[in-house]
Amino acid sequence: MAHWLFKSEPDVWGWDKQVAKGEAGEEWDGVRNYQAHNNMRAMKLGDRGFFYHSRSGLEIVGIVEVCAEAHQDSTTDDARWDCVDIKAVRPFETPVTLTQIKEDPRLQDMALVKSARLSVQPVTDTEWDIVCALGNTKP
DNA sequence: GCCAACGTTGGC
DNA sequence: GCCAACGTTGGC
């Protein structure tokens, strides 16, 4: 199963709002970047991802699960843009900060470090396990 | 709030 | 198809 990372500014759409959506989940809409879209199209039902707070917070705060595969983004009529639905699975026991990730030699290849602006990123299985361990949270 | 880095757009 | 100009993102 593949792993991912979703970025959001907590002022716009934060972890608390995601949790409030419960099992139904929520459309991960508004993404207007091809690379991010390609990643979403590659997602399968049940894939899991990290939920990261950008701009303020700068930490991974929880785990989410894909609960609907790519479909038309309801916020636009443009057929180029589609998106998945995600739901909150569990919060991190200890949030993992960007600083921690940058300081960990095992995590230097993470997209979060290398391509800071990509808002939907793939995460390798190895990185997944390391970050979960740092957060004292089961994968 | 600033600004560097990056992605996208559009004129040629 | 190139590249300058522009807009947006995100770390600080």
mmCIF file of C-alpha atoms (C1' of nucleotides) in Angstrom:
data_model
loop_
_atom_site.group_PDB
_atom_site.id
_atom_site.type_symbol
_atom_site.label_atom_id
_atom_site.label_comp_id
_atom_site.label_asym_id
_atom_site.label_seq_id
_atom_site.Cartn_x
_atom_site.Cartn_y
_atom_site.Cartn_z
ATOM 1 C CA MET A 1 0.000 0.000 0.000
ATOM 2 C CA ALA A 2 1.273 3.418 -0.960
ATOM 3 C CA HIS A 3 1.757 6.290 1.446
ATOM 4 C CA TRP A 4 1.323 10.022 0.933
ATOM 5 C CA LEU A 5 1.559 13.399 2.599
ATOM 6 C CA PHE A 6 -1.133 16.090 2.442
ATOM 7 C CA LYS A 7 -0.285 19.689 3.229
ATOM 8 C CA SER A 8 -2.735 22.238 4.468
ATOM 9 C CA GLU A 9 -2.578 25.602 6.120
ATOM 10 C CA PRO A 10 -4.297 25.091 9.474
ATOM 11 C CA ASP A 11 -5.975 28.509 9.179
ATOM 12 C CA VAL A 12 -7.713 27.326 6.030
ATOM 13 C CA TRP A 13 -8.257 23.630 6.645
ATOM 14 C CA GLY A 14 -6.730 22.133 9.773
ATOM 15 C CA TRP A 15 -6.610 18.732 11.415
ATOM 16 C CA ASP A 16 -9.485 19.583 13.761
ATOM 17 C CA LYS A 17 -11.801 20.252 10.830
ATOM 18 C CA GLN A 18 -10.713 17.021 9.192
ATOM 19 C CA VAL A 19 -11.482 15.081 12.370
ATOM 20 C CA ALA A 20 -14.880 16.772 12.613
ATOM 21 C CA LYS A 21 -15.780 15.295 9.226
ATOM 22 C CA GLY A 22 -15.539 11.833 10.723
ATOM 23 C CA GLU A 23 -15.949 8.670 8.655
ATOM 24 C CA ALA A 24 -17.510 10.504 5.723
ATOM 25 C CA GLY A 25 -14.245 12.295 5.079
ATOM 26 C CA GLU A 26 -13.856 15.341 2.896
ATOM 27 C CA GLU A 27 -12.859 16.173 -0.643
ATOM 28 C CA TRP A 28 -9.215 17.244 -0.875
ATOM 29 C CA ASP A 29 -10.104 19.977 -3.334
ATOM 30 C CA GLY A 30 -8.572 23.193 -4.540
ATOM 31 C CA VAL A 31 -5.283 21.647 -5.652
ATOM 32 C CA ARG A 32 -4.159 23.251 -8.921
ATOM 33 C CA ASN A 33 -0.827 21.646 -9.457
ATOM 34 C CA TYR A 34 -0.163 18.865 -11.958
ATOM 35 C CA GLN A 35 2.317 16.950 -9.900
ATOM 36 C CA ALA A 36 0.008 16.954 -6.906
ATOM 37 C CA HIS A 37 -2.798 15.780 -9.160
ATOM 38 C CA ASN A 38 -0.806 12.941 -10.613
ATOM 39 C CA ASN A 39 -0.170 11.789 -7.081
ATOM 40 C CA MET A 40 -3.869 11.890 -6.243
ATOM 41 C CA ARG A 41 -4.782 9.948 -9.345
ATOM 42 C CA ALA A 42 -2.366 7.243 -8.274
ATOM 43 C CA MET A 43 -4.064 6.828 -4.904
ATOM 44 C CA LYS A 44 -6.083 3.751 -4.086
ATOM 45 C CA LEU A 45 -8.896 3.279 -1.633
ATOM 46 C CA GLY A 46 -7.396 2.602 1.784
ATOM 47 C CA ASP A 47 -4.038 4.272 1.093
ATOM 48 C CA ARG A 48 -2.843 6.273 4.058
ATOM 49 C CA GLY A 49 -1.135 9.606 4.342
ATOM 50 C CA PHE A 50 0.272 12.130 6.782
ATOM 51 C CA PHE A 51 -1.607 15.343 7.483
ATOM 52 C CA TYR A 52 0.852 18.235 7.624
ATOM 53 C CA HIS A 53 0.266 21.775 8.798
ATOM 54 C CA SER A 54 2.136 24.252 6.605
ATOM 55 C CA ARG A 55 2.921 27.927 7.178
ATOM 56 C CA SER A 56 1.943 27.859 10.814
ATOM 57 C CA GLY A 57 2.523 24.746 12.856
ATOM 58 C CA LEU A 58 5.004 23.157 10.474
ATOM 59 C CA GLU A 59 4.419 19.659 11.754
ATOM 60 C CA ILE A 60 2.804 16.361 10.899
ATOM 61 C CA VAL A 61 -0.219 16.118 13.141
ATOM 62 C CA GLY A 62 -2.064 12.991 12.098
ATOM 63 C CA ILE A 63 -2.807 10.101 9.784
ATOM 64 C CA VAL A 64 -5.530 10.133 7.137
ATOM 65 C CA GLU A 65 -6.953 7.481 4.818
ATOM 66 C CA VAL A 66 -8.169 7.737 1.228
ATOM 67 C CA CYS A 67 -11.915 7.022 1.351
ATOM 68 C CA ALA A 68 -12.735 7.843 -2.286
ATOM 69 C CA GLU A 69 -10.463 7.577 -5.309
ATOM 70 C CA ALA A 70 -9.952 10.478 -7.724
ATOM 71 C CA HIS A 71 -13.104 12.166 -8.999
ATOM 72 C CA GLN A 72 -14.011 15.588 -10.370
ATOM 73 C CA ASP A 73 -13.102 18.444 -8.032
ATOM 74 C CA SER A 74 -16.481 19.909 -7.124
ATOM 75 C CA THR A 75 -15.005 23.395 -6.730
ATOM 76 C CA THR A 76 -14.300 23.687 -10.477
ATOM 77 C CA ASP A 77 -15.841 22.686 -13.811
ATOM 78 C CA ASP A 78 -12.425 22.238 -15.317
ATOM 79 C CA ALA A 79 -12.153 18.528 -16.107
ATOM 80 C CA ARG A 80 -8.404 18.630 -15.656
ATOM 81 C CA TRP A 81 -8.773 18.825 -11.933
ATOM 82 C CA ASP A 82 -9.929 15.918 -9.859
ATOM 83 C CA CYS A 83 -9.293 14.961 -6.280
ATOM 84 C CA VAL A 84 -9.660 12.220 -3.683
ATOM 85 C CA ASP A 85 -11.596 12.186 -0.418
ATOM 86 C CA ILE A 86 -9.730 11.629 2.820
ATOM 87 C CA LYS A 87 -10.793 10.952 6.374
ATOM 88 C CA ALA A 88 -8.909 11.274 9.648
ATOM 89 C CA VAL A 89 -7.621 7.996 11.111
ATOM 90 C CA ARG A 90 -5.760 9.034 14.250
ATOM 91 C CA PRO A 91 -3.766 11.975 15.564
ATOM 92 C CA PHE A 92 -0.061 11.737 16.218
ATOM 93 C CA GLU A 93 0.760 11.077 19.850
ATOM 94 C CA THR A 94 3.614 13.536 19.380
ATOM 95 C CA PRO A 95 3.507 15.798 16.312
ATOM 96 C CA VAL A 96 6.637 15.506 14.174
ATOM 97 C CA THR A 97 8.039 18.900 13.276
ATOM 98 C CA LEU A 98 9.688 19.978 10.045
ATOM 99 C CA THR A 99 12.804 20.731 12.088
ATOM 100 C CA GLN A 100 12.945 17.136 13.333
ATOM 101 C CA ILE A 101 12.540 15.835 9.804
ATOM 102 C CA LYS A 102 15.281 18.111 8.487
ATOM 103 C CA GLU A 103 17.587 17.024 11.280
ATOM 104 C CA ASP A 104 17.074 13.304 10.692
ATOM 105 C CA PRO A 105 19.639 11.998 8.200
ATOM 106 C CA ARG A 106 17.256 9.180 7.215
ATOM 107 C CA LEU A 107 14.602 11.646 6.063
ATOM 108 C CA GLN A 108 16.645 13.910 3.805
ATOM 109 C CA ASP A 109 15.050 12.491 0.660
ATOM 110 C CA MET A 110 11.526 13.261 1.739
ATOM 111 C CA ALA A 111 9.650 15.492 -0.703
ATOM 112 C CA LEU A 112 8.897 17.738 2.266
ATOM 113 C CA VAL A 113 12.615 18.523 2.444
ATOM 114 C CA LYS A 114 13.417 18.452 -1.272
ATOM 115 C CA SER A 115 10.398 20.043 -2.886
ATOM 116 C CA ALA A 116 8.847 22.165 -0.230
ATOM 117 C CA ARG A 117 6.064 23.558 -2.377
ATOM 118 C CA LEU A 118 4.483 20.305 -3.552
ATOM 119 C CA SER A 119 1.221 20.007 -1.641
ATOM 120 C CA VAL A 120 0.488 16.317 -2.193
ATOM 121 C CA GLN A 121 3.555 14.150 -1.962
ATOM 122 C CA PRO A 122 4.475 10.474 -2.025
ATOM 123 C CA VAL A 123 6.113 9.013 1.098
ATOM 124 C CA THR A 124 8.155 5.821 0.968
ATOM 125 C CA ASP A 125 7.371 2.893 3.281
ATOM 126 C CA THR A 126 10.659 3.444 5.071
ATOM 127 C CA GLU A 127 9.951 7.129 5.638
ATOM 128 C CA TRP A 128 6.444 6.248 6.791
ATOM 129 C CA ASP A 129 7.740 3.933 9.492
ATOM 130 C CA ILE A 130 10.426 6.353 10.661
ATOM 131 C CA VAL A 131 8.034 9.286 10.966
ATOM 132 C CA CYS A 132 5.416 7.193 12.774
ATOM 133 C CA ALA A 133 8.090 6.076 15.237
ATOM 134 C CA LEU A 134 9.164 9.684 15.817
ATOM 135 C CA GLY A 135 5.542 10.524 16.525
ATOM 136 C CA ASN A 136 5.078 7.599 18.925
ATOM 137 C CA THR A 137 2.182 6.519 16.753
ATOM 138 C CA LYS A 138 1.500 3.141 15.202
ATOM 139 C CA PRO A 139 1.651 3.138 11.396
ATOM 140 C "C1'" DG B 1 4.782 40.195 6.964
ATOM 141 C "C1'" DC B 2 8.651 39.354 4.003
ATOM 142 C "C1'" DC B 3 10.803 37.324 0.337
ATOM 143 C "C1'" DA B 4 13.039 33.277 -2.056
ATOM 144 C "C1'" DA B 5 11.787 29.542 -4.748
ATOM 145 C "C1'" DC B 6 8.940 27.551 -7.693
ATOM 146 C "C1'" DG B 7 5.044 26.831 -11.120
ATOM 147 C "C1'" DT B 8 2.271 28.826 -14.683
ATOM 148 C "C1'" DT B 9 1.122 31.964 -18.296
ATOM 149 C "C1'" DG B 10 1.449 34.275 -22.468
ATOM 150 C "C1'" DG B 11 3.930 37.030 -26.033
ATOM 151 C "C1'" DC B 12 7.069 36.377 -29.425
ATOM 152 C "C1'" DG C 1 9.244 26.167 -27.983
ATOM 153 C "C1'" DC C 2 11.564 29.638 -25.265
ATOM 154 C "C1'" DC C 3 11.740 32.572 -21.550
ATOM 155 C "C1'" DA C 4 10.329 36.861 -19.055
ATOM 156 C "C1'" DA C 5 6.800 38.273 -16.171
ATOM 157 C "C1'" DC C 6 3.693 37.202 -12.944
ATOM 158 C "C1'" DG C 7 1.285 34.780 -9.058
ATOM 159 C "C1'" DT C 8 1.472 31.614 -5.246
ATOM 160 C "C1'" DT C 9 3.467 28.959 -1.658
ATOM 161 C "C1'" DG C 10 5.610 28.295 2.557
ATOM 162 C "C1'" DG C 11 9.610 28.793 5.808
ATOM 163 C "C1'" DC C 12 11.457 32.123 8.516
#
